[in-house]
Each structure stands twice: as C-alpha cells, then as structure tokens.
Tab-separated table of C-alpha atoms and ligand atoms in Angstrom:
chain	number	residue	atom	x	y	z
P	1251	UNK	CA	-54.292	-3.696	0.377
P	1252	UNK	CA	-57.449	-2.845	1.839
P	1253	UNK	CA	-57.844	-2.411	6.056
P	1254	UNK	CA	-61.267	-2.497	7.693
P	1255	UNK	CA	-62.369	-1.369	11.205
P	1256	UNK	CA	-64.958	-3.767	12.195
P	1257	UNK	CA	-67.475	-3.118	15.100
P	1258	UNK	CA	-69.404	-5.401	17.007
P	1259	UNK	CA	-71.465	-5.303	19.860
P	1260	UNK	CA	-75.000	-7.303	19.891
P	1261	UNK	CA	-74.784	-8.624	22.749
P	1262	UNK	CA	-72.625	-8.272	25.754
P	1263	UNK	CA	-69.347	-7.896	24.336
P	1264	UNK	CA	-67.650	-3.995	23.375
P	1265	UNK	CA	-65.233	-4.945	20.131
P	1266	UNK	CA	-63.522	-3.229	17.921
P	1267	UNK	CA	-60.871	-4.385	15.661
P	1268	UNK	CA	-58.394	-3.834	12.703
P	1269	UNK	CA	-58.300	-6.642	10.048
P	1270	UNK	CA	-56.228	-6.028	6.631
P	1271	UNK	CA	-57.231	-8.024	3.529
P	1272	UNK	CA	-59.899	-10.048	5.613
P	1273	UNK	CA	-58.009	-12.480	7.197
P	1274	UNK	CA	-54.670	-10.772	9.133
P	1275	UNK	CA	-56.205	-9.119	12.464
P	1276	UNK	CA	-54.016	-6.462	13.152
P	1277	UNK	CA	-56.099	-5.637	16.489
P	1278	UNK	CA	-59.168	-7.523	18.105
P	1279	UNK	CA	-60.123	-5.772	21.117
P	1280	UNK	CA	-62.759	-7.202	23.034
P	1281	UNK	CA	-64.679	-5.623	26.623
P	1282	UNK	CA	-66.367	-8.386	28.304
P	1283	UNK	CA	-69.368	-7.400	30.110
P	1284	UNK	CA	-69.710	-11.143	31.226
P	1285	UNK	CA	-69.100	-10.284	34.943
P	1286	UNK	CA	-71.624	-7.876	35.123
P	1287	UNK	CA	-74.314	-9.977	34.228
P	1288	UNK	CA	-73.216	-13.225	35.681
P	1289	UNK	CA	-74.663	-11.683	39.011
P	1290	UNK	CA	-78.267	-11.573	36.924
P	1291	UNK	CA	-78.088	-15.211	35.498
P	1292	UNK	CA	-78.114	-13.718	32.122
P	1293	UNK	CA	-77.847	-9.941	30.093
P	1294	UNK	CA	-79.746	-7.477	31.085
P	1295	UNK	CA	-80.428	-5.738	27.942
P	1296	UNK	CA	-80.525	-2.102	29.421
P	1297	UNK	CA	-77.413	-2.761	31.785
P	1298	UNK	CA	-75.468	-3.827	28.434
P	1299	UNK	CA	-76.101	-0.501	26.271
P	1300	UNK	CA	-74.995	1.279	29.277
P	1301	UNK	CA	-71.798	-0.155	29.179
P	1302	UNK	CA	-71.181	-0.430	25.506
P	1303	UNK	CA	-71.535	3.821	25.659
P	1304	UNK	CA	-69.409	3.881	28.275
P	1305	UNK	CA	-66.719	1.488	27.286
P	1306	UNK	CA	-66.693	1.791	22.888
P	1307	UNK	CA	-64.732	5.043	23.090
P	1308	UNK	CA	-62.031	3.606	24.851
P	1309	UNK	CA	-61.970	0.233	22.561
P	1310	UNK	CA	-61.879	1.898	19.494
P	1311	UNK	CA	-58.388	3.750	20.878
P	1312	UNK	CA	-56.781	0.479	22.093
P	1313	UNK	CA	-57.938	-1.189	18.395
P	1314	UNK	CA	-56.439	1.648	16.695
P	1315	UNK	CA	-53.479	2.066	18.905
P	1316	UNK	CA	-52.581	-1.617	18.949
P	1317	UNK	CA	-52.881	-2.087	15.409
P	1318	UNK	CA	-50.570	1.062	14.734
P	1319	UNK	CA	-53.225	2.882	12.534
P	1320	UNK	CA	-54.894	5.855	12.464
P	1321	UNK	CA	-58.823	6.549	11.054
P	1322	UNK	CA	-57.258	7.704	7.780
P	1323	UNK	CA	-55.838	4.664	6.774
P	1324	UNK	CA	-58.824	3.078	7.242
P	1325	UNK	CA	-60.388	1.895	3.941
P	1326	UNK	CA	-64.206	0.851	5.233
P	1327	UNK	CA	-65.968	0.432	8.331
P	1328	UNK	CA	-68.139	-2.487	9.252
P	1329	UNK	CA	-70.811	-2.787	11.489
P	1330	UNK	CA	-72.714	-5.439	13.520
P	1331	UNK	CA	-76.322	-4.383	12.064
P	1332	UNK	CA	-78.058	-7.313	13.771
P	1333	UNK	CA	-79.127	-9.947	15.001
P	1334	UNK	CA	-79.023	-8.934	18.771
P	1335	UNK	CA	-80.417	-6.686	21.549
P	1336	UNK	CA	-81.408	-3.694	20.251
P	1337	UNK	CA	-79.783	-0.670	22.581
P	1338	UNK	CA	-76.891	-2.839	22.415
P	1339	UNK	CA	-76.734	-2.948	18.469
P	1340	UNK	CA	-77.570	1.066	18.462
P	1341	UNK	CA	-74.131	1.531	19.912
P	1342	UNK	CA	-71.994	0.220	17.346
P	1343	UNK	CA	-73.973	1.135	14.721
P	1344	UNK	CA	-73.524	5.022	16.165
P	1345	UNK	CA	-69.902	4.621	16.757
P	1346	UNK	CA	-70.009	3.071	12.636
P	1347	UNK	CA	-71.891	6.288	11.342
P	1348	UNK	CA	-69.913	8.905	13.298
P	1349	UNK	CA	-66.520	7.307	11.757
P	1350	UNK	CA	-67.778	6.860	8.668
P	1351	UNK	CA	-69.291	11.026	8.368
P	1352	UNK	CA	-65.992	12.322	9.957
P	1353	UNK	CA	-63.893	10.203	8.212
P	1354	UNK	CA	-65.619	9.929	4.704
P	1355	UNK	CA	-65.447	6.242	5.049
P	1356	UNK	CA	-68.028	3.670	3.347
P	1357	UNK	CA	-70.345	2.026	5.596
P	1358	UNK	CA	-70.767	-1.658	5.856
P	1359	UNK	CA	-73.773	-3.658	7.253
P	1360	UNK	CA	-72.869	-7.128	8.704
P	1361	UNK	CA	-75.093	-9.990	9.681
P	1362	UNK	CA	-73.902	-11.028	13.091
P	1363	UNK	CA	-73.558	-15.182	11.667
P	1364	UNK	CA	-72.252	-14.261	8.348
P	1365	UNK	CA	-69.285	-12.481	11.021
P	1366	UNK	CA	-69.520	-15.953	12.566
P	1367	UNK	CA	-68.849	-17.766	9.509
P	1368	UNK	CA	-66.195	-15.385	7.956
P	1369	UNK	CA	-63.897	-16.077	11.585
P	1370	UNK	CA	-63.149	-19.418	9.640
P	1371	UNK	CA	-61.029	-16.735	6.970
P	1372	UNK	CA	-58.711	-16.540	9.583
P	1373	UNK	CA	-57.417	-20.615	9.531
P	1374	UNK	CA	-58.452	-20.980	5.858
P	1375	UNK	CA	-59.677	-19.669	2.678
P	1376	UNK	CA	-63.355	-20.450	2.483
P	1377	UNK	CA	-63.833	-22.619	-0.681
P	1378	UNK	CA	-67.684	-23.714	-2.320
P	1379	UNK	CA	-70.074	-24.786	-2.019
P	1380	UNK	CA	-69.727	-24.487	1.623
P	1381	UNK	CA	-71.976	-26.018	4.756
P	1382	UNK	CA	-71.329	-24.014	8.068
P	1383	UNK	CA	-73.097	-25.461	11.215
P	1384	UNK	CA	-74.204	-22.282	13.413
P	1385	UNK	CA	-74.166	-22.956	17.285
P	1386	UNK	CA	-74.688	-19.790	19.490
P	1387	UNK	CA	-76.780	-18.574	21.971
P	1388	UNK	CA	-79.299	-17.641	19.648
P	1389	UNK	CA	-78.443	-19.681	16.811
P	1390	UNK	CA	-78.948	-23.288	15.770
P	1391	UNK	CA	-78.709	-23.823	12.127
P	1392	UNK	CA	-77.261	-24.916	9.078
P	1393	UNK	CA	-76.239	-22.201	6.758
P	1394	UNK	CA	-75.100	-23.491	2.770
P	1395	UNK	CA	-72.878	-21.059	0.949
P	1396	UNK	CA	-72.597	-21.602	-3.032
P	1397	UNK	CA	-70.489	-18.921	-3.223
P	1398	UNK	CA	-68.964	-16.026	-1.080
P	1399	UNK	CA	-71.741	-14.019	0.781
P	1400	UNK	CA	-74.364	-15.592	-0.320
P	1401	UNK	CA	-76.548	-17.286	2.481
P	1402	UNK	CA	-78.835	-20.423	2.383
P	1403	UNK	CA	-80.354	-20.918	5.435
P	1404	UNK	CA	-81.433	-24.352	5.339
P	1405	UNK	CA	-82.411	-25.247	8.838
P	1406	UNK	CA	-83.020	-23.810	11.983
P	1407	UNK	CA	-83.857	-24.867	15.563
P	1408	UNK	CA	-87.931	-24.687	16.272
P	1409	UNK	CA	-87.709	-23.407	19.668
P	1410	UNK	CA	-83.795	-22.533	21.645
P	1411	UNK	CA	-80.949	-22.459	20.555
P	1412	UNK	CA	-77.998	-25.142	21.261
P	1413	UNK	CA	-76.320	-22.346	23.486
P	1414	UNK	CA	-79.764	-21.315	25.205
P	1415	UNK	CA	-79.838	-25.234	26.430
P	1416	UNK	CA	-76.574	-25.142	27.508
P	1417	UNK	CA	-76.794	-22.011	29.993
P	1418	UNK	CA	-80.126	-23.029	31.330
P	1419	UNK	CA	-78.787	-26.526	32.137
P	1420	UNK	CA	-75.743	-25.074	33.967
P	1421	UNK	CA	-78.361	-22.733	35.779
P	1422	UNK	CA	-80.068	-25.902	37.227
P	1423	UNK	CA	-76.593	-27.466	37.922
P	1424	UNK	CA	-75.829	-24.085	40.144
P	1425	UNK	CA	-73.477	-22.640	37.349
P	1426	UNK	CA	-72.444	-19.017	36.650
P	1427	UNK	CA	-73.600	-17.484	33.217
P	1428	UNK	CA	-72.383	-18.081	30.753
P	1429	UNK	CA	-72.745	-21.986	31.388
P	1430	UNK	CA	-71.243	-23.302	28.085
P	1431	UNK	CA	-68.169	-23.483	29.171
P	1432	UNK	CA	-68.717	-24.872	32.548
P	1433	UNK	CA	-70.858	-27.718	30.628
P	1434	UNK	CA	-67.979	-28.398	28.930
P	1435	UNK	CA	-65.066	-28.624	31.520
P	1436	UNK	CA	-67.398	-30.526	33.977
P	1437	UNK	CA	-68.550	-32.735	30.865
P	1438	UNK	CA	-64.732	-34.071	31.001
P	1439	UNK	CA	-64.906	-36.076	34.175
P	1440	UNK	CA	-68.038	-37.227	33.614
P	1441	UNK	CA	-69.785	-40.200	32.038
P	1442	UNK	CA	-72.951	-40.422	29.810
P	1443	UNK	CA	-74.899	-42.789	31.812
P	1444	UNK	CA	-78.498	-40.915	31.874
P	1445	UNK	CA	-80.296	-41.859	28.341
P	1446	UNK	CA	-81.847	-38.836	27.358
P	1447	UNK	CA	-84.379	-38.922	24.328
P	1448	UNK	CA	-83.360	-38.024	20.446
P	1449	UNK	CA	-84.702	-35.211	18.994
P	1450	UNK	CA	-87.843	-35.708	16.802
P	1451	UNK	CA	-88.062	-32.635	14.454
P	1452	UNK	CA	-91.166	-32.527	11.367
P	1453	UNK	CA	-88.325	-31.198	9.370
P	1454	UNK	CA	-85.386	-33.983	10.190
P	1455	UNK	CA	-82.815	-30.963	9.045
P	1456	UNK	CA	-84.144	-28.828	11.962
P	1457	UNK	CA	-83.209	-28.727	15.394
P	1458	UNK	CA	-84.785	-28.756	18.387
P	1459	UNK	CA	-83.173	-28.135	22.073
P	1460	UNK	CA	-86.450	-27.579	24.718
P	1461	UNK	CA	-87.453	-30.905	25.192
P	1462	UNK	CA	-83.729	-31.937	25.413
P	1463	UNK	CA	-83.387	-29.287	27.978
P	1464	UNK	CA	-87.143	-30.118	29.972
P	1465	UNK	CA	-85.155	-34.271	29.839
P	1466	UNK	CA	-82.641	-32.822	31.867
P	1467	UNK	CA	-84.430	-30.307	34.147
P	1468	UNK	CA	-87.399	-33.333	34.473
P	1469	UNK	CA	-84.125	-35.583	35.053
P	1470	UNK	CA	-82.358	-34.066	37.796
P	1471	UNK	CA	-85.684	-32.920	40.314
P	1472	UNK	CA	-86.486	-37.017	39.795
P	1473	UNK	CA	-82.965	-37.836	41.278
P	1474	UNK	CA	-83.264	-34.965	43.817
P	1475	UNK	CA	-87.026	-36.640	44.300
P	1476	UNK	CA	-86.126	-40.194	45.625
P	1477	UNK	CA	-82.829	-38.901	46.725
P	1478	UNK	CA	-80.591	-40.677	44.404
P	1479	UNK	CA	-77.219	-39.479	44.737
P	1480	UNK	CA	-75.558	-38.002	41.860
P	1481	UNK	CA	-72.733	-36.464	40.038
P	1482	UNK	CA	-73.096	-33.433	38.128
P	1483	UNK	CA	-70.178	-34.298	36.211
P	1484	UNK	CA	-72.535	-37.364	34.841
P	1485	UNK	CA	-75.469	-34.706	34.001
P	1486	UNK	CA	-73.154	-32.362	32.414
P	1487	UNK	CA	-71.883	-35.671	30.142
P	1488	UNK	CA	-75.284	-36.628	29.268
P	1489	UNK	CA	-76.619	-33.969	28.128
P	1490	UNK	CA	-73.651	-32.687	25.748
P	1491	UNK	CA	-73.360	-35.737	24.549
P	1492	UNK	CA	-76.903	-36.312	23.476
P	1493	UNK	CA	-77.239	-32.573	22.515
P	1494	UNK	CA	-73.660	-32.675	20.306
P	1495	UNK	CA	-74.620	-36.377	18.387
P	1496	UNK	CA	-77.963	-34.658	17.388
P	1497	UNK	CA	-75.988	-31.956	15.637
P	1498	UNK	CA	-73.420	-33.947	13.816
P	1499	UNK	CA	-77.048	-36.635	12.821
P	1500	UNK	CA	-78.169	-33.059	10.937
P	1501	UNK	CA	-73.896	-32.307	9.233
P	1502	UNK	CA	-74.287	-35.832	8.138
P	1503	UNK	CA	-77.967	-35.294	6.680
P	1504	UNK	CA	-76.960	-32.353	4.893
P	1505	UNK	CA	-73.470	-33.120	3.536
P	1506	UNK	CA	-75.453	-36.021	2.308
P	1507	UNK	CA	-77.937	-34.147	0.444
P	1508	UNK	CA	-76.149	-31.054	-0.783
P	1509	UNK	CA	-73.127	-30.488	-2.971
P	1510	UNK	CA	-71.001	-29.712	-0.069
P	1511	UNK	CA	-66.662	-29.236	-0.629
P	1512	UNK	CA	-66.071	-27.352	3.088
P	1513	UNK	CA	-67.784	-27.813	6.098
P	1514	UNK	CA	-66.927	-24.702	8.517
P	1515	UNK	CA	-68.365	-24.463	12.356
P	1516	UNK	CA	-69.330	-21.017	13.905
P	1517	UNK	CA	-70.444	-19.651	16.845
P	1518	UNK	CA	-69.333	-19.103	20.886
P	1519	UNK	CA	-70.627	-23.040	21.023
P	1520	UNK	CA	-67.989	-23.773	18.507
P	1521	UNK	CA	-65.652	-23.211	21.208
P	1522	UNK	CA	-66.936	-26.926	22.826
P	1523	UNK	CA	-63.982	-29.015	23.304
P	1524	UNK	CA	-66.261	-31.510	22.628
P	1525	UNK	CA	-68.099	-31.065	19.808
P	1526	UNK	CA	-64.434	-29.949	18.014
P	1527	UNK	CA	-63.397	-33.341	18.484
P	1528	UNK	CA	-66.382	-34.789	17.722
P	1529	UNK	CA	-66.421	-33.444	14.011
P	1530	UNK	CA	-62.877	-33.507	13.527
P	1531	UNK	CA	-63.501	-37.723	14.327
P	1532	UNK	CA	-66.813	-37.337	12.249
P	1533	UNK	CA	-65.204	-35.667	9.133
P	1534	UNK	CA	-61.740	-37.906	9.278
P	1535	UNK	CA	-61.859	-39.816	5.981
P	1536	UNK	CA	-64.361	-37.892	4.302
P	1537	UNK	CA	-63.545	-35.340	0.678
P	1538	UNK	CA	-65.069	-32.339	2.380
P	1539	UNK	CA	-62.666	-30.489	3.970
P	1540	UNK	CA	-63.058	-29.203	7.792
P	1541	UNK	CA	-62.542	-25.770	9.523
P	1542	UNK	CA	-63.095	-24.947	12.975
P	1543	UNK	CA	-61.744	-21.231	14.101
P	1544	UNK	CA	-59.418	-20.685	16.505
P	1545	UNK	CA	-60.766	-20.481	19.789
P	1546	UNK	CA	-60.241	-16.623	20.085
P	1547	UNK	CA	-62.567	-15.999	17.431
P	1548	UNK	CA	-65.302	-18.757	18.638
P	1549	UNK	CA	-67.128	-16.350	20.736
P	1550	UNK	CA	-68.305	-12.493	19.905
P	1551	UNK	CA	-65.211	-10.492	18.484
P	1552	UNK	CA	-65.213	-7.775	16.034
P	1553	UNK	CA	-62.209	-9.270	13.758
P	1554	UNK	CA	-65.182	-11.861	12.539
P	1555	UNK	CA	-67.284	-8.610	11.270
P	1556	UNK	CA	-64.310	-7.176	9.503
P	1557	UNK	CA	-63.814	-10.041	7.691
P	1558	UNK	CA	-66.763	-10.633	6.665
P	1559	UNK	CA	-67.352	-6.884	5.987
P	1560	UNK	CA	-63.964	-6.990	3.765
P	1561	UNK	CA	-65.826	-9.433	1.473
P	1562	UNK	CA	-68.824	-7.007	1.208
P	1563	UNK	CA	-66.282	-4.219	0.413
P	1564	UNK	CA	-64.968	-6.615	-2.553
P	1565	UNK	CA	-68.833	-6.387	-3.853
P	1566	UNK	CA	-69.213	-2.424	-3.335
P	1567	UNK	CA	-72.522	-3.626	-0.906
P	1568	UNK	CA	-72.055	-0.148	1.464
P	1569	UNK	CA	-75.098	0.824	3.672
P	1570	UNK	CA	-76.208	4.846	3.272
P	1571	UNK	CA	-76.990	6.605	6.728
P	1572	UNK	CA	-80.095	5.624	6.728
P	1573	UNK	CA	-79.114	2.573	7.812
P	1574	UNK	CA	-80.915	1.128	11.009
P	1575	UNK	CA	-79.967	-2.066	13.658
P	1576	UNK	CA	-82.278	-4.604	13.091
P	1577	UNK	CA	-83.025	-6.978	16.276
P	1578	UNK	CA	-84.381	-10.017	14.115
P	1579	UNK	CA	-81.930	-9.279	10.893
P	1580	UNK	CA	-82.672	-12.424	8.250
P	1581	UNK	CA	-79.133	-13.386	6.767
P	1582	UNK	CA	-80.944	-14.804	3.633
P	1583	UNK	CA	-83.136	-12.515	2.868
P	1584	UNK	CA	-81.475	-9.502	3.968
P	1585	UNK	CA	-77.696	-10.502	2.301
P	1586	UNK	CA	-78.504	-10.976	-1.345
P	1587	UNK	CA	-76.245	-9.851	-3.484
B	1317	LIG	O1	-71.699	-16.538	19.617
B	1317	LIG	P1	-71.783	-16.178	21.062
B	1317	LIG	O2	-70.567	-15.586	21.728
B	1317	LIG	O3	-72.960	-15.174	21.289
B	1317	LIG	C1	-74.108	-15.231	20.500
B	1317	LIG	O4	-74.041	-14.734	19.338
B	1317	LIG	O5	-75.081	-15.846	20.988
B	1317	LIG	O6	-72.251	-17.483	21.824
B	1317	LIG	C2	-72.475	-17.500	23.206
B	1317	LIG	C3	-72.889	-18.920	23.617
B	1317	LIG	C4	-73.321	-18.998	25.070
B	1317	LIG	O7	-74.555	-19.700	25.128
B	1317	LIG	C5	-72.196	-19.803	25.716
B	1317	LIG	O8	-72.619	-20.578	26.828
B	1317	LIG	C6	-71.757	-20.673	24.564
B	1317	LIG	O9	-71.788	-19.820	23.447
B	1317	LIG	N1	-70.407	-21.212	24.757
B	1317	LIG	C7	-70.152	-22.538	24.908
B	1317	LIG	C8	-68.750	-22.652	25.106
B	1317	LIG	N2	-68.204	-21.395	25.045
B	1317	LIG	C9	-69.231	-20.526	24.826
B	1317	LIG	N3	-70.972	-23.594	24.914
B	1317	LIG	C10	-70.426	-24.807	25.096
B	1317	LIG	N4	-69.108	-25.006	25.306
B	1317	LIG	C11	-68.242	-23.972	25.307
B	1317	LIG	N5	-66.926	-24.181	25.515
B	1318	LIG	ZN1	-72.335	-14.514	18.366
C-alpha cells in the first residue's frame, strides 16, 4: 500500500489531497479562488499567492481530516513544480518542503499535464502506447506516452491555448471568467450557422486558436456594425464547433500516424460537454480504446498530482530541497526517466 499527499496550486485553485495506490482518492480538497478573480476578467497573479498562503493551511487539515490520516502515514509527498504562475507555484512547493523536513517524507516533483493525464488513473488503468489530447488554459497539445511517465510532446498550439480562446470569446459575449463553461451551456441552444475559417498550421499536427478567436471577435463587431440581430447562443455554437472539429482533425492525424492503443483527454477543457461527445462519437468503432476523466477531476485538483506523483514514487524519481517551481516547466525534457 503506498498513500501520497499531493499538492497543487499553479493557478487559482488551493488543493490538497490523499490518494492511496494512485488511483483511490481518499480526499480531494479543492479552494476555488474563481470568485475572486471573476471581478478582474481573469487571475491576478499577486491576488492568487495571497490567497493560496492564506487558505493551504486550512486545506491540508480538511485533506487530512477527511481522508482519516495523519502526516505519518503518509508515504510521499507530491508537488505541483510547474507549469503556472510563479508566487502561486511557490506556495505549494513550501507547504511540500515543510512536510517533507518535518515529516522525513520523500519529495516529489510533478509536471502540472503529466497530473492532467494521470486523472484518467482514476476511470482506468493507463495502457501503451498512449495519445492524450491536452486542452487547458494554457495547454493545447498532443502528448504520446510509450510507456508510464515518459512524455512525447508531439504538438503544440503556436500562439493560445484552446481554453485561452474560449474565455476571451465569452469576454466579448459579456461572460464571467472563467468562460469555458458558459461557452459550453450557451453552445446547447445554439446553432452553427456562422462559417468560421479552418485552421492552417505549417506543422498540420499543431494547433492554432488566435485567428479562430480574431474570426469571432472580427465576426461579432461586423453584426453589431450593420446592426444585424443576433443570438449569442449561435456565436457560442460556432465557434466550439469549429474550434472542437479542429482538435479531433489533429486525434485523427496522430492516431493515424503513431502506434497508438489508448487515447486519454486532459485538461479543465476536457470538461466540454461537447467535445466529450464528440470523441466518444469519433472513437466509436475504432481498436484504440477511450478515456475521458470524470468531470471532478477535469479541472485543477490535487488528486491528479498524487497520482501521477504515485507513479514517480514507483521509479524512486524524488526531488532534494533544492528543488525550485519552474513557471515554463518542459514535461519532455524535464520528465525523463
Ligand atoms: O486545466 P485548467 O483547470 O487550468 C489550467 O491548467 O489551465 O483549465 C482551465 C480552462 C479554462 O480556460 C476554462 O474556461 C476551461 O478550462 N474550461 C472549459 C470548461 N470547463 C473549464 N472550457 C470549455 N468547456 C467547459 N465545460
Ligand atoms: Zn490545469
């Protein structure tokens, strides 16, 4: 049996939690700062370290408490060590050494995505070679796995990221931060009757979300122009529609291409109704088999860095105290075993 504490908190969300043998969460606690910074149209970086200090104390007592364990039964502890904001990243990673001194626990460095991608350990075992698509907020790419925590990164988006495009649209359509999900419930009583341009990328694995998102912005102040009424229900539609195809073009590309046997989605954009449907009807039929994670563990949680810290306990890869939060952390580079 082996019980890690994971710790996550890159970005705007204070979570701690308790997972035992990588894949049974025995606590996932999670402080939202969303609220805060849906007044600001976005996070403020120095508003969200402030409230990681203030609030991590009190998270790691409800994970603990909730899962019925105390530090010493702890086996590891795993850390968020980037990507992300960096005051927000120094928080964990403080709350990671101090356990780990105190307690004489190992330390564990976790790539935010490979947490991402390990939230899929909580539906199914991950099998290989494995394909995950990566939609975030700051992530658009396809990751290929040819075995357990080792990470391929073999595209990425040239400019935003599918997540980035979705909460500036919203912002045009009037939308609180985080848009995502507004796209996505207003998306459902809409229709996709605006054509809005493919995606041209040099490399046709990459992505590519500005010019989608200038289509829509360029789109909506010609309809305000000549005073066309519209829906934004229609907008919404459009847009997720032509933004969600040009993902699953790049799955098929790549299933086609590589040695693929499980095709996994990760990231808060994996939470789209849409786009779960969409590859569930894209992959129907096909040998590779599909995971999406539950919803719970779509968007930033801590269980997802446990996990995938559990499978870096397996391989002894602990971090000394030396160990630093890095902003722009490469998953390829940075995760070889
Ligand atoms: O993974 P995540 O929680 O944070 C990052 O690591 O970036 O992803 C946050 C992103 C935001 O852009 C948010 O709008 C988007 O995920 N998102 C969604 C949905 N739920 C969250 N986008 C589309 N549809 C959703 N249902
Ligand atoms: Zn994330």
């Amino acid at each position: 049996m082996c019980i890690i504490l994971g710790i996550e908190s890159s970005c705007d969300e204070t979570a701690i939690a308790v997972v035992k043998n990588g894949n049974q969460i025995l606590s996932n606690i999670i402080a939202s700062q969303a609220k805060v910074h849906e007044k600001y149209g976005g996070v403020i970086p120095e508003i969200a370290s402030r409230i990681h200090i203030e609030n991590i104390s009190m998270v790691l007592k409800e994970a603990l408490q909730t899962a019925n364990i105390t530090m010493e039964e702890i086996d590891a502890i795993a850390v968020t060590q980037g990507p992300g904001l960096i005051g927000s990243l120094h928080v964990g990673m403080i709350c990671a050494k101090t356990l780990s001194m105190s307690y004489n626990k190992p330390l564990i460095a976790v790539h935010h995505i490979a947490g991402h991608i390990y939230a899929n350990e909580f539906v199914d075992e991950l099998k290989f070679p494995l394909l995950a698509l990566v939609v975030s907020g700051g992530h658009t790419e396809l990751i290929y796995m040819k075995e357990h925590y080792h990470f391929e990164v073999i595209s990425q988006t040239q400019d935003d990221a599918i997540g980035e495009a979705y909460d500036k649209v919203a912002k045009v359509l009037g939308l609180p931060y985080p848009g995502g999900p507004h796209i996505d419930r207003l998306a459902k009583n809409g229709d996709n009757i605006y054509t809005l341009p493919a995606i041209k990328t040099e490399n046709p694995f990459d992505f590519s979300f500005s010019g989608l998102k200038s289509s829509v912005l360029q789109l909506i102040s010609r309809l305000q122009r000549t005073q066309q009424q519209y829906r934004i229900e229609d907008i919404a539609c459009s847009f997720q529609e032509r933004a969600l195809d040009e993902l699953i073009k790049r799955v098929d590309l790549a299933i086609n291409h590589y040695e693929v046997s499980h095709v996994v989605l990760a990231g808060g954009v994996a939470a789209n109704s849409r786009l779960r449907e969409k590859m569930e009807q894209y992959m129907a039929g096909k040998s590779q088999k599909l995971t999406i994670p539950p919803l719970y563990c779509c968007t930033d949680n801590a269980a997802m860095i446990a996990s995938a810290g559990y499978q870096a306990y397996l391989r002894k890869l602990f971090s000394k105290y030396d160990l630093a939060a890095k902003p722009s952390l490469n998953i390829s580079k940075d995760n070889k075993i």
